[in-house]
PDB file of C-alpha atoms in Angstrom:
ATOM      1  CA  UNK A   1       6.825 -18.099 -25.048  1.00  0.00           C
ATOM      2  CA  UNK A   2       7.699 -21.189 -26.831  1.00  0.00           C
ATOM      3  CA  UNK A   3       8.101 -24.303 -25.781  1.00  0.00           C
ATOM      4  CA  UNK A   4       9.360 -27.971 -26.458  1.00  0.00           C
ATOM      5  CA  UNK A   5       6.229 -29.779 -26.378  1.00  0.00           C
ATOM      6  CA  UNK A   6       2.589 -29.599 -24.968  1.00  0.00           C
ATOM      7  CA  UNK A   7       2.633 -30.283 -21.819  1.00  0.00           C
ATOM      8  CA  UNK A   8       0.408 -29.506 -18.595  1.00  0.00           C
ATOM      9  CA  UNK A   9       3.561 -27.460 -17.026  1.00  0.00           C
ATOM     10  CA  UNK A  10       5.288 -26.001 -19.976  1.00  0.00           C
ATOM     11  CA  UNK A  11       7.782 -23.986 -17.615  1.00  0.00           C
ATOM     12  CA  UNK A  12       8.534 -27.024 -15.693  1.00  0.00           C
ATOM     13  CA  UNK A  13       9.185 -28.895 -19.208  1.00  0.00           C
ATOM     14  CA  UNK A  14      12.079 -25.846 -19.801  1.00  0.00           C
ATOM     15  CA  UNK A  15      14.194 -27.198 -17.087  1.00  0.00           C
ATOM     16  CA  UNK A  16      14.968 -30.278 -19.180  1.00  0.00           C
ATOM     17  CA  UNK A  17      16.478 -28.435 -21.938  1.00  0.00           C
ATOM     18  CA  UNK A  18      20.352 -28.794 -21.987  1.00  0.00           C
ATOM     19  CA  UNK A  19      21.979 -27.203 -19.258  1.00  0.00           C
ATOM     20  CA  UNK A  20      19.490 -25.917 -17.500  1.00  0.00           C
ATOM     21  CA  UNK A  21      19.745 -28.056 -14.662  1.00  0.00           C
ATOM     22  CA  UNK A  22      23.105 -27.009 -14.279  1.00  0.00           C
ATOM     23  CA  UNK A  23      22.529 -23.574 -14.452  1.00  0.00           C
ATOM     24  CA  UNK A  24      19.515 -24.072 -11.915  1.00  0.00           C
ATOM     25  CA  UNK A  25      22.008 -25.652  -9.670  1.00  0.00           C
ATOM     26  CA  UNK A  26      25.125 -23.119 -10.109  1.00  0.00           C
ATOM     27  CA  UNK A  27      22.266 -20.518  -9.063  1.00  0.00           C
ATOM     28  CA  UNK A  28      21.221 -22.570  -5.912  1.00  0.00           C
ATOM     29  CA  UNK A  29      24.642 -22.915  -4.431  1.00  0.00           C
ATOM     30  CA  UNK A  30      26.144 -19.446  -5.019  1.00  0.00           C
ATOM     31  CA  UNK A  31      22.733 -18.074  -3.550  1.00  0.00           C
ATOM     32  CA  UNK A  32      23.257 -20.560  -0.627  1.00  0.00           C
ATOM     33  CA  UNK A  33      26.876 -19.393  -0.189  1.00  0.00           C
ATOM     34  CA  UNK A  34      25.651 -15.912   0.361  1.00  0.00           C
ATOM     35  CA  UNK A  35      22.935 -16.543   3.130  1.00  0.00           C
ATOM     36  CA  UNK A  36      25.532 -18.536   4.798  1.00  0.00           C
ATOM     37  CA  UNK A  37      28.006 -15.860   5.122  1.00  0.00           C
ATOM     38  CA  UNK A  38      28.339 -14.645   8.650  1.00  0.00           C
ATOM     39  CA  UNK A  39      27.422 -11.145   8.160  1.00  0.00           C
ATOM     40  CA  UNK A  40      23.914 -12.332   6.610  1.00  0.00           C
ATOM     41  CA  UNK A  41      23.256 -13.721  10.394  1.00  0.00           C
ATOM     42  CA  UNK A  42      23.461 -10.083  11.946  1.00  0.00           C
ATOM     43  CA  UNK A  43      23.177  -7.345   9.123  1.00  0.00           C
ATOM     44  CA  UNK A  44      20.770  -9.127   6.366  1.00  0.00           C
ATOM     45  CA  UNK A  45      18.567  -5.873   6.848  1.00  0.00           C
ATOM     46  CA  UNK A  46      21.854  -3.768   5.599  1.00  0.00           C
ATOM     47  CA  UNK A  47      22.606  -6.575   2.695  1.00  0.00           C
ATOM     48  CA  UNK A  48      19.301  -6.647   1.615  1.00  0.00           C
ATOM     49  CA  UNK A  49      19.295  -2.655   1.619  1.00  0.00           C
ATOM     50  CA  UNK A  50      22.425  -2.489  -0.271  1.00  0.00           C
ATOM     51  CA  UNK A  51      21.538  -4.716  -3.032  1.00  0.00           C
ATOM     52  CA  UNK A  52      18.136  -2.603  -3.716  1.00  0.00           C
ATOM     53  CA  UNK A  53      20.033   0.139  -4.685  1.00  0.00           C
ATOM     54  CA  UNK A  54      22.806  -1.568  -6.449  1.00  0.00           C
ATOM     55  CA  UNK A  55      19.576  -3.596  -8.557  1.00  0.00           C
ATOM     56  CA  UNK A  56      18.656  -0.926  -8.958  1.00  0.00           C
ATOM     57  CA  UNK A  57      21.204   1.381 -10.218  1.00  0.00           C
ATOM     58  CA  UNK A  58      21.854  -1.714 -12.607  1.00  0.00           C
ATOM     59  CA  UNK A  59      18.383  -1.670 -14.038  1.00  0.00           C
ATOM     60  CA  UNK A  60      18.563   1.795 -15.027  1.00  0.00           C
ATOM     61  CA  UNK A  61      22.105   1.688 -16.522  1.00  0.00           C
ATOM     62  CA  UNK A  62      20.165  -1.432 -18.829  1.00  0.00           C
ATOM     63  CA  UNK A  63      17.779   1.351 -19.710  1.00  0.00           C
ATOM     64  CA  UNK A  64      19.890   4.364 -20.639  1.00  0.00           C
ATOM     65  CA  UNK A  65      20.810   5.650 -17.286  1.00  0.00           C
ATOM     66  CA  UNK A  66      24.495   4.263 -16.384  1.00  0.00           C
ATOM     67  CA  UNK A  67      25.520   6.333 -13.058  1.00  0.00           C
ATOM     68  CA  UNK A  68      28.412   5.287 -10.828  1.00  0.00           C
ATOM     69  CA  UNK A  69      26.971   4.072  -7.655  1.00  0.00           C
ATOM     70  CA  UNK A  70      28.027   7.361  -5.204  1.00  0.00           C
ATOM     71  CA  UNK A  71      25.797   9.433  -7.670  1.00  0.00           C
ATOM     72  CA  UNK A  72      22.822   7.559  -7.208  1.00  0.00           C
ATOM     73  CA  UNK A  73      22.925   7.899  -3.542  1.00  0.00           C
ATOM     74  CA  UNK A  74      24.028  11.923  -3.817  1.00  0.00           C
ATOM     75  CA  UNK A  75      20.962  12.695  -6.060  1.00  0.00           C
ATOM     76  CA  UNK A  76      17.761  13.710  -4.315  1.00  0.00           C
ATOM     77  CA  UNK A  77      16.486  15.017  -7.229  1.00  0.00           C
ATOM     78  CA  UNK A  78      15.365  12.239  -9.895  1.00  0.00           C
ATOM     79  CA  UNK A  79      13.166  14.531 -12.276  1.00  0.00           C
ATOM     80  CA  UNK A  80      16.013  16.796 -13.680  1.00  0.00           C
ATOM     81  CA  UNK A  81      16.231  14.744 -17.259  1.00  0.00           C
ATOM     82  CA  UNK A  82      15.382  11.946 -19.035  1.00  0.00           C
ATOM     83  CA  UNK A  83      18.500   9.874 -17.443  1.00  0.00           C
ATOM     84  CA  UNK A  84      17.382  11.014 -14.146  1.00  0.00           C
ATOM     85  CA  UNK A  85      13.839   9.907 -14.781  1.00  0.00           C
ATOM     86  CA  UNK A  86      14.648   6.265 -15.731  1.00  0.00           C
ATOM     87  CA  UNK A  87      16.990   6.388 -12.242  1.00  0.00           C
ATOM     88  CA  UNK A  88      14.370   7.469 -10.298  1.00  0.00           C
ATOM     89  CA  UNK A  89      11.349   4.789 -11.615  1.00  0.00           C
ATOM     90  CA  UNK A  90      14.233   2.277 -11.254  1.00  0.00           C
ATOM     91  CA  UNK A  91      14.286   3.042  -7.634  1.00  0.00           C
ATOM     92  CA  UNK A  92      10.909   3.543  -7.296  1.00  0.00           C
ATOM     93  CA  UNK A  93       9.994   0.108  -9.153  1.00  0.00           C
ATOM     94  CA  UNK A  94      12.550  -1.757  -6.617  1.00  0.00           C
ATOM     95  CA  UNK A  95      10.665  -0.362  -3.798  1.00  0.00           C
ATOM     96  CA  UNK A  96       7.907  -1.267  -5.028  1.00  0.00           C
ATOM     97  CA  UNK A  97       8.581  -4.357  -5.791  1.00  0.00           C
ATOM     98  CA  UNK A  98       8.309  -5.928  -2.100  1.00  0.00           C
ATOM     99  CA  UNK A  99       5.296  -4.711  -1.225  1.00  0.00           C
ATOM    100  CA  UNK A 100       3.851  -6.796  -4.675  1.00  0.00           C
ATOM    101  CA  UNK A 101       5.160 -10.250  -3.333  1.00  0.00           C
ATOM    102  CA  UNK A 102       1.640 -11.029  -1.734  1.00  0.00           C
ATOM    103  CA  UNK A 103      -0.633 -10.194  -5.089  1.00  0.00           C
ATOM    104  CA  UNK A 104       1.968 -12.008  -7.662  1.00  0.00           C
ATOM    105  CA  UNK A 105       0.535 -15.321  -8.004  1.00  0.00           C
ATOM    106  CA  UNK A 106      -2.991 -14.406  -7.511  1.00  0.00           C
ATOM    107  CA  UNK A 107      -3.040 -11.689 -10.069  1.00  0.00           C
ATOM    108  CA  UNK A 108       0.227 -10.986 -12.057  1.00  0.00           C
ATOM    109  CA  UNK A 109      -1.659  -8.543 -14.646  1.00  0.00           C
ATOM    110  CA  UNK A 110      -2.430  -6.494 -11.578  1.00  0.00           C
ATOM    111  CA  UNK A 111       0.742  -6.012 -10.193  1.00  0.00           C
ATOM    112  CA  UNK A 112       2.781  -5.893 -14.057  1.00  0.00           C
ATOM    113  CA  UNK A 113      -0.088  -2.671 -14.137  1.00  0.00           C
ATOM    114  CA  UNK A 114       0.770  -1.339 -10.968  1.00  0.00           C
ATOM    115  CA  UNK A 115       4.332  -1.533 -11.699  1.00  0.00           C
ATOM    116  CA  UNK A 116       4.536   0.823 -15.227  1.00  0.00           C
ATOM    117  CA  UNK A 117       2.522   3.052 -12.957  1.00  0.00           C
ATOM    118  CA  UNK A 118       4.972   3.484 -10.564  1.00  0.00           C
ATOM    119  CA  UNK A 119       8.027   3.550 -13.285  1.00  0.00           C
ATOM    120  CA  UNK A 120       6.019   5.904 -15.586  1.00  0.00           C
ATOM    121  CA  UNK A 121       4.519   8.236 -12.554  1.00  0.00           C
ATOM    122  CA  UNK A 122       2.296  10.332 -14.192  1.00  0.00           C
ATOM    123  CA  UNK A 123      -1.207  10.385 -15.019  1.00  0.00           C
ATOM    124  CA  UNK A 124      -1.652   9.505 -18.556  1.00  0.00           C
ATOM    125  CA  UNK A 125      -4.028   7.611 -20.251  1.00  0.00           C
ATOM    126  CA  UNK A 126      -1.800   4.419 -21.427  1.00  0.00           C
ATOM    127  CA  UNK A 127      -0.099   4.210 -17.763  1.00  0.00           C
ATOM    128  CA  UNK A 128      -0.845   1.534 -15.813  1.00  0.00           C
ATOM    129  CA  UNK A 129      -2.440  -0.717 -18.573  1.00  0.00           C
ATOM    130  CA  UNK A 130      -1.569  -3.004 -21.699  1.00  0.00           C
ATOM    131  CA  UNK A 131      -0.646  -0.228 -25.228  1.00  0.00           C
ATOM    132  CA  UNK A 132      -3.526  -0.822 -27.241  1.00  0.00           C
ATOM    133  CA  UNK A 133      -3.833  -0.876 -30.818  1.00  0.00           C
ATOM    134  CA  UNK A 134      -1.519   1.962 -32.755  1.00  0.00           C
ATOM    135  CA  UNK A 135      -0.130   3.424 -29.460  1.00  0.00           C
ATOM    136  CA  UNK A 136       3.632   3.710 -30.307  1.00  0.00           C
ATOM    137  CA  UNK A 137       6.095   2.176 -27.699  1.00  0.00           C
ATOM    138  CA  UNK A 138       9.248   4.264 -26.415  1.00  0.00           C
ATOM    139  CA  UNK A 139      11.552   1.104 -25.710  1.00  0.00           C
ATOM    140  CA  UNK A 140      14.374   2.291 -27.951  1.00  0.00           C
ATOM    141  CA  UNK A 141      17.403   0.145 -26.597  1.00  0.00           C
ATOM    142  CA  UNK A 142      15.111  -2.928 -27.555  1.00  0.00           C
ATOM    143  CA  UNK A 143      14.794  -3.524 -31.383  1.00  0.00           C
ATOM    144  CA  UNK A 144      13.298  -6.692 -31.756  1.00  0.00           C
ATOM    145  CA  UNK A 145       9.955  -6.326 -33.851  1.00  0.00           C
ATOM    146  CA  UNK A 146       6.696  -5.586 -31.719  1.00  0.00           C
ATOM    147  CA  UNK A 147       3.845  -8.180 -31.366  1.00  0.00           C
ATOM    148  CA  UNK A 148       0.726  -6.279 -31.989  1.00  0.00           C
ATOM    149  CA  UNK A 149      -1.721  -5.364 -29.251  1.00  0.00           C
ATOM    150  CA  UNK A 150      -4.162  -8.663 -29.725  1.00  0.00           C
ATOM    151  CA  UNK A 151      -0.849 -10.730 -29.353  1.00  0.00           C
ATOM    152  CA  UNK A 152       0.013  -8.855 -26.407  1.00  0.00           C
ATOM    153  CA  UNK A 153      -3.376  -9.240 -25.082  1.00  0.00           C
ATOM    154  CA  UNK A 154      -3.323 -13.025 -25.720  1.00  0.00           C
ATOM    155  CA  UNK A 155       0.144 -14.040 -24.387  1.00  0.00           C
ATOM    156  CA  UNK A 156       0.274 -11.880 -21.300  1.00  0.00           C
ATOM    157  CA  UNK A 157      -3.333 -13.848 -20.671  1.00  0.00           C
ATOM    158  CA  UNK A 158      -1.375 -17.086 -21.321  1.00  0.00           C
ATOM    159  CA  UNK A 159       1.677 -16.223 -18.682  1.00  0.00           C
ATOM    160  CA  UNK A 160      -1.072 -15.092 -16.084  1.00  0.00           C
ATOM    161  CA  UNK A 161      -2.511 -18.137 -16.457  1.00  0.00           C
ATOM    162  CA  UNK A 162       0.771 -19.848 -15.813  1.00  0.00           C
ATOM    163  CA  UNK A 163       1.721 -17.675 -12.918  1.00  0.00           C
ATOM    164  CA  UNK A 164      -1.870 -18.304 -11.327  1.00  0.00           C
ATOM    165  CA  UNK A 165      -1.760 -22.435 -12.405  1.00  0.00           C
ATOM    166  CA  UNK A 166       1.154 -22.902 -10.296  1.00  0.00           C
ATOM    167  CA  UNK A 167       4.802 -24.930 -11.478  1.00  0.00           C
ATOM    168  CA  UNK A 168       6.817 -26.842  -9.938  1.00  0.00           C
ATOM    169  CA  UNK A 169       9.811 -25.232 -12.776  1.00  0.00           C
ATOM    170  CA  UNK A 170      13.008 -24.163 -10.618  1.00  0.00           C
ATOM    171  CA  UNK A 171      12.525 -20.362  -9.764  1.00  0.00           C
ATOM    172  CA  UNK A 172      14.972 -19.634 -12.222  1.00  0.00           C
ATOM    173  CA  UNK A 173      13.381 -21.241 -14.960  1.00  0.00           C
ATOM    174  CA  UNK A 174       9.762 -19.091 -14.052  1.00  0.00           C
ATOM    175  CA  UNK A 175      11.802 -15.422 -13.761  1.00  0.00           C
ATOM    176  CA  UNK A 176      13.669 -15.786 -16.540  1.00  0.00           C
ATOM    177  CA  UNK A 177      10.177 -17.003 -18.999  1.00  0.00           C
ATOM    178  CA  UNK A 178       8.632 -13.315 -17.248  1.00  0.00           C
ATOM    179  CA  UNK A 179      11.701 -11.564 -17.426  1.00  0.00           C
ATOM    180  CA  UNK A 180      12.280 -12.481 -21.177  1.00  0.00           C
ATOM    181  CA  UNK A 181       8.102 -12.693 -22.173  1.00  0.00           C
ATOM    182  CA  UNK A 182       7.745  -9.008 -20.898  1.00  0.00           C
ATOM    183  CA  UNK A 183      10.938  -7.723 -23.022  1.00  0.00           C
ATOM    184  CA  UNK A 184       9.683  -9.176 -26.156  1.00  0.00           C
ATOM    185  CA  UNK A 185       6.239  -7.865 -25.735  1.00  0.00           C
ATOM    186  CA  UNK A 186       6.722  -4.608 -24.354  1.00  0.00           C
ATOM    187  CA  UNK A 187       3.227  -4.735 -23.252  1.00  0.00           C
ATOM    188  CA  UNK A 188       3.469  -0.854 -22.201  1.00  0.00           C
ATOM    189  CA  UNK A 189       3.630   2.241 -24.211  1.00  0.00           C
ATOM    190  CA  UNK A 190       7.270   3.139 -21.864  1.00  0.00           C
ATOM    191  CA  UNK A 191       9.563   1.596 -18.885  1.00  0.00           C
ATOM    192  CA  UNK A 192       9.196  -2.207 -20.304  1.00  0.00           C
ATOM    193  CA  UNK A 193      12.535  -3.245 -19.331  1.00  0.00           C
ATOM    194  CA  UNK A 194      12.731  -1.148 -16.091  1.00  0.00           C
ATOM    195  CA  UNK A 195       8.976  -3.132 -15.160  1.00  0.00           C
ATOM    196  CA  UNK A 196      10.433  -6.650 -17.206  1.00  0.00           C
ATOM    197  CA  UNK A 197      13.888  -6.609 -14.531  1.00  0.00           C
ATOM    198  CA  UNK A 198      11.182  -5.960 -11.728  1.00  0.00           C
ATOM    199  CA  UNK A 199       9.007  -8.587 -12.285  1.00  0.00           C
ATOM    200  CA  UNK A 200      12.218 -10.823 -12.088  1.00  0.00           C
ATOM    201  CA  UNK A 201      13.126  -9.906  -8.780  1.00  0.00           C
ATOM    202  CA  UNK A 202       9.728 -10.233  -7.622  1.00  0.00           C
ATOM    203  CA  UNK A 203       9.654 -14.296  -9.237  1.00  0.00           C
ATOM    204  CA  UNK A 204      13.119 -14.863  -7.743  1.00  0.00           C
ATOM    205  CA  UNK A 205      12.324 -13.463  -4.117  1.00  0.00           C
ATOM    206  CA  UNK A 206       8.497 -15.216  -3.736  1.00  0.00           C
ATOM    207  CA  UNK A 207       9.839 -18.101  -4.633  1.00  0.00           C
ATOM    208  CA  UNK A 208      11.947 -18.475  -1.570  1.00  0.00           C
ATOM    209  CA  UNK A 209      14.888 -18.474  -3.843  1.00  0.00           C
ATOM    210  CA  UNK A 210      15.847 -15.209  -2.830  1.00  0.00           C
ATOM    211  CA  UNK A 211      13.575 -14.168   0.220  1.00  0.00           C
ATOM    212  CA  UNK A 212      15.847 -11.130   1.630  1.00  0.00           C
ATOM    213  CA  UNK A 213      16.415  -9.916  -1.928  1.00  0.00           C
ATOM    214  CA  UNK A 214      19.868  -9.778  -1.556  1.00  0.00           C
ATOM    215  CA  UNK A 215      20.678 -11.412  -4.801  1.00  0.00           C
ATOM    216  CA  UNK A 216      20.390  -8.694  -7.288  1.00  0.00           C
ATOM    217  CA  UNK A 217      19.899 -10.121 -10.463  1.00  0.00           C
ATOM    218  CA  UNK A 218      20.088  -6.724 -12.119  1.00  0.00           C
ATOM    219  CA  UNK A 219      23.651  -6.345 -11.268  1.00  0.00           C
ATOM    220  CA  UNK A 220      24.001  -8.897 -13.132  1.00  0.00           C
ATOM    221  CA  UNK A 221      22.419  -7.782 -16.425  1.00  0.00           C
ATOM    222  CA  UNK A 222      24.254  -4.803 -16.496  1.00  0.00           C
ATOM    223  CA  UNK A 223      27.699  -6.770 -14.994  1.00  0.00           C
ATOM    224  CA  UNK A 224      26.802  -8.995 -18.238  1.00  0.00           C
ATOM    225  CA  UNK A 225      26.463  -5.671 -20.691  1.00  0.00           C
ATOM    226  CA  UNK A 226      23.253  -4.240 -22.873  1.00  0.00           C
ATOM    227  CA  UNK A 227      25.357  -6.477 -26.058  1.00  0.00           C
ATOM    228  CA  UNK A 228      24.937 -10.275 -24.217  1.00  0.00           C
ATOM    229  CA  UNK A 229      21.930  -9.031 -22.542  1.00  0.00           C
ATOM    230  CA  UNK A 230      20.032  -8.350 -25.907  1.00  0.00           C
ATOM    231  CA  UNK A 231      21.929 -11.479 -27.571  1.00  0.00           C
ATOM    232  CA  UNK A 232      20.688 -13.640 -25.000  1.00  0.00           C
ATOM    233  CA  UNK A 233      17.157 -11.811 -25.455  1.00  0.00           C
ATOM    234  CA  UNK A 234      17.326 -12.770 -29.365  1.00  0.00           C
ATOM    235  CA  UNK A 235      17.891 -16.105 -28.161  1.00  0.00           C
ATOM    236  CA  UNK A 236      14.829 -16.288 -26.200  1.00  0.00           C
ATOM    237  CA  UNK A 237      12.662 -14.877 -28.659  1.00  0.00           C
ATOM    238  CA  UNK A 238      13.724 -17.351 -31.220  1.00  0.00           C
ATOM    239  CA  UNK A 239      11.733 -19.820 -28.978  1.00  0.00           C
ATOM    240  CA  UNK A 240      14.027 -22.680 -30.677  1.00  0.00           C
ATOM    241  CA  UNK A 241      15.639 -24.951 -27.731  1.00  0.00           C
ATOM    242  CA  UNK A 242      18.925 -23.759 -27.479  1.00  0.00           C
ATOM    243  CA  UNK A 243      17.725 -20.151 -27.389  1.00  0.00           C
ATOM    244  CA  UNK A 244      15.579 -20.451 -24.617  1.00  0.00           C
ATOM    245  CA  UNK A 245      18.303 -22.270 -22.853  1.00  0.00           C
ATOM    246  CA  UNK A 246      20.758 -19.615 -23.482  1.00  0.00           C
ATOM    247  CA  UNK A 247      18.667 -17.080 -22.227  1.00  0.00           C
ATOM    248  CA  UNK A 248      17.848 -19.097 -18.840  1.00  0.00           C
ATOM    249  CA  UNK A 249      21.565 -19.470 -18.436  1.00  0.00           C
ATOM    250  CA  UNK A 250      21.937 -15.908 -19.086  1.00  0.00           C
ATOM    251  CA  UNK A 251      19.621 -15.059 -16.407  1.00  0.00           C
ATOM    252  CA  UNK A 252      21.477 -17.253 -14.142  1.00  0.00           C
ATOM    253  CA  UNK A 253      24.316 -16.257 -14.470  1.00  0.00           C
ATOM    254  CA  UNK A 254      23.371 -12.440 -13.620  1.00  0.00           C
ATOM    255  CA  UNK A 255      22.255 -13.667 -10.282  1.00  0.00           C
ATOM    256  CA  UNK A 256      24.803 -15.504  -9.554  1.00  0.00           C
ATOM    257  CA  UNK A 257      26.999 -11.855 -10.701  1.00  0.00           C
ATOM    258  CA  UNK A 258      24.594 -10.655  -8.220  1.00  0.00           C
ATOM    259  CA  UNK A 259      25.886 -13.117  -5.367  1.00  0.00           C
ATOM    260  CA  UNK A 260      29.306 -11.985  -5.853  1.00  0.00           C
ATOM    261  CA  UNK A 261      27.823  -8.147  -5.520  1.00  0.00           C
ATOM    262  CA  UNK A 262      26.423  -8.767  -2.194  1.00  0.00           C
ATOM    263  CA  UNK A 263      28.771 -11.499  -1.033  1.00  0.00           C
ATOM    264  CA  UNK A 264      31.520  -8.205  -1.430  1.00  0.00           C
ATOM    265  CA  UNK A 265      29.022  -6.003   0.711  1.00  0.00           C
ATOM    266  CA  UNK A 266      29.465  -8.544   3.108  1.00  0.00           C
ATOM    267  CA  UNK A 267      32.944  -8.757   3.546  1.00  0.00           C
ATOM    268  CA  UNK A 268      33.668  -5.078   3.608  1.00  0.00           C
ATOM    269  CA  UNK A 269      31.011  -4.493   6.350  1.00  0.00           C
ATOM    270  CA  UNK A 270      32.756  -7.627   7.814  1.00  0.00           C
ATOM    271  CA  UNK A 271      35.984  -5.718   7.267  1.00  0.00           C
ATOM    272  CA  UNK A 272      34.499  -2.629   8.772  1.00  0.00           C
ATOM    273  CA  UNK A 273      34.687  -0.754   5.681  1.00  0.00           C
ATOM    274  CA  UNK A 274      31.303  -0.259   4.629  1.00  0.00           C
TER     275      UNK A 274
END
């Protein structure tokens, strides 16, 4: 991560850059519009139930696996192929990612490890840890060049320390900086953008921006399309200004796509249809 400027709260020092605020605040009012829907007072269980699966069917599709909706809720069997794999640790990770809120900010290594266990599920020897040196990475749909292992080592240090330090940057500001750190690390030898889209949701719903997680921002991302997605990802990894900006705006605007997903849950169970 690049910033602007030293400064004692470099994330909070992102939410000056030009048009952040106003992404920060198109975020905060679409999210509001969605809790105050009338359905959200008596079926926020169902909403919030709803948008896991929709996350994380759009996670997967990000990662190789783009299934219409109906066939990711017909499939009990998620081990079949290599498409069915990455829909399966998508759902798994999502899961997962709830029962992480509590560890986040005291130990964010911990639960980015526990969560490429999960989306890897099985038992070897890079799972569940930082590659090391000369271990290959399978992130194909990614193409940016990879940081070495000490670099990993070093700037996943540096965003723990962040996490753990505290900000007072928007949410926004904080899941898009882990979103976009993790995807131009790829600190795992597989499942880095499947564990990079988790540790989003997990920044946007313990940060009270999102506490039902019924904002998907992973609708969003795939709503947006793997070409913006990875353009707004080059953007970030330029670490210039208006890159970094883009990208934040990018990752607003794929919750705010993720509003509209669950504000249209809403009205069709409103509407009886769902």
């Amino acid at each position: 991560m690049s910033t602007t400027g030293a400064t004692a709260d470099p994330l909070a020092a992102l939410g000056s850059l030009p048009g952040v605020a106003e992404s920060v605040e198109s975020v905060r009012k679409a999210v509001d519009r969605v809790y105050g829907h009338r359905v959200m007072r008596r079926r926020s269980n169902e909403i919030t139930s709803e948008a896991a699966l929709r996350g994380a069917r759009g996670s997967a599709a990000l990662s190789g696996a783009d299934w219409a909706l109906e066939e990711v809720r017909r499939r009990t069997d998620f081990s079949a192929d290599a498409e069915a794999r990455v829909m399966g640790a998508a759902l798994r990770l999502t899961a997962e990612a709830g029962q992480l809120l509590s560890i986040w900010r005291q130990s964010p290594l911990r639960v980015l490890a526990r969560l490429h266990l999960v989306a890897a599920a099985d038992d070897d020897a890079e799972v569940g840890r930082p590659r090391q040196a000369g271990e290959p990475v399978d992130e194909p749909l990614v193409e940016l060049p990879l940081p070495d292992a000490q670099e990993v080592s070093g700037r996943l240090e540096g965003l723990a320390d962040l996490i753990g330090a505290g900000t007072s940057a928007p949410a926004l500001v904080t899941a898009a900086v882990v979103h976009g750190e993790l995807l131009a690390l790829r600190p795992f030898t597989s499942r880095n953008g499947l564990v990079a889209r988790a540790a989003e949701r997990i920044v946007l719903i313990g940060s009270g921006l999102d506490p039902k997680a019924v904002c998907p921002a992973e609708v969003g991302h795939a709503v947006l399309g793997r070409a913006s997605y990875l353009a707004a990802l080059d953007g970030y990894v330029s670490g210039t200004p208006e890159g970094m900006a883009a990208w934040i705006a990018h990752c607003g605007r794929a919750v705010e796509l993720g509003v509209r997903e669950s504000t249209a849950v809403c009205e069709a169970l409103q509407r009886g249809a769902a």
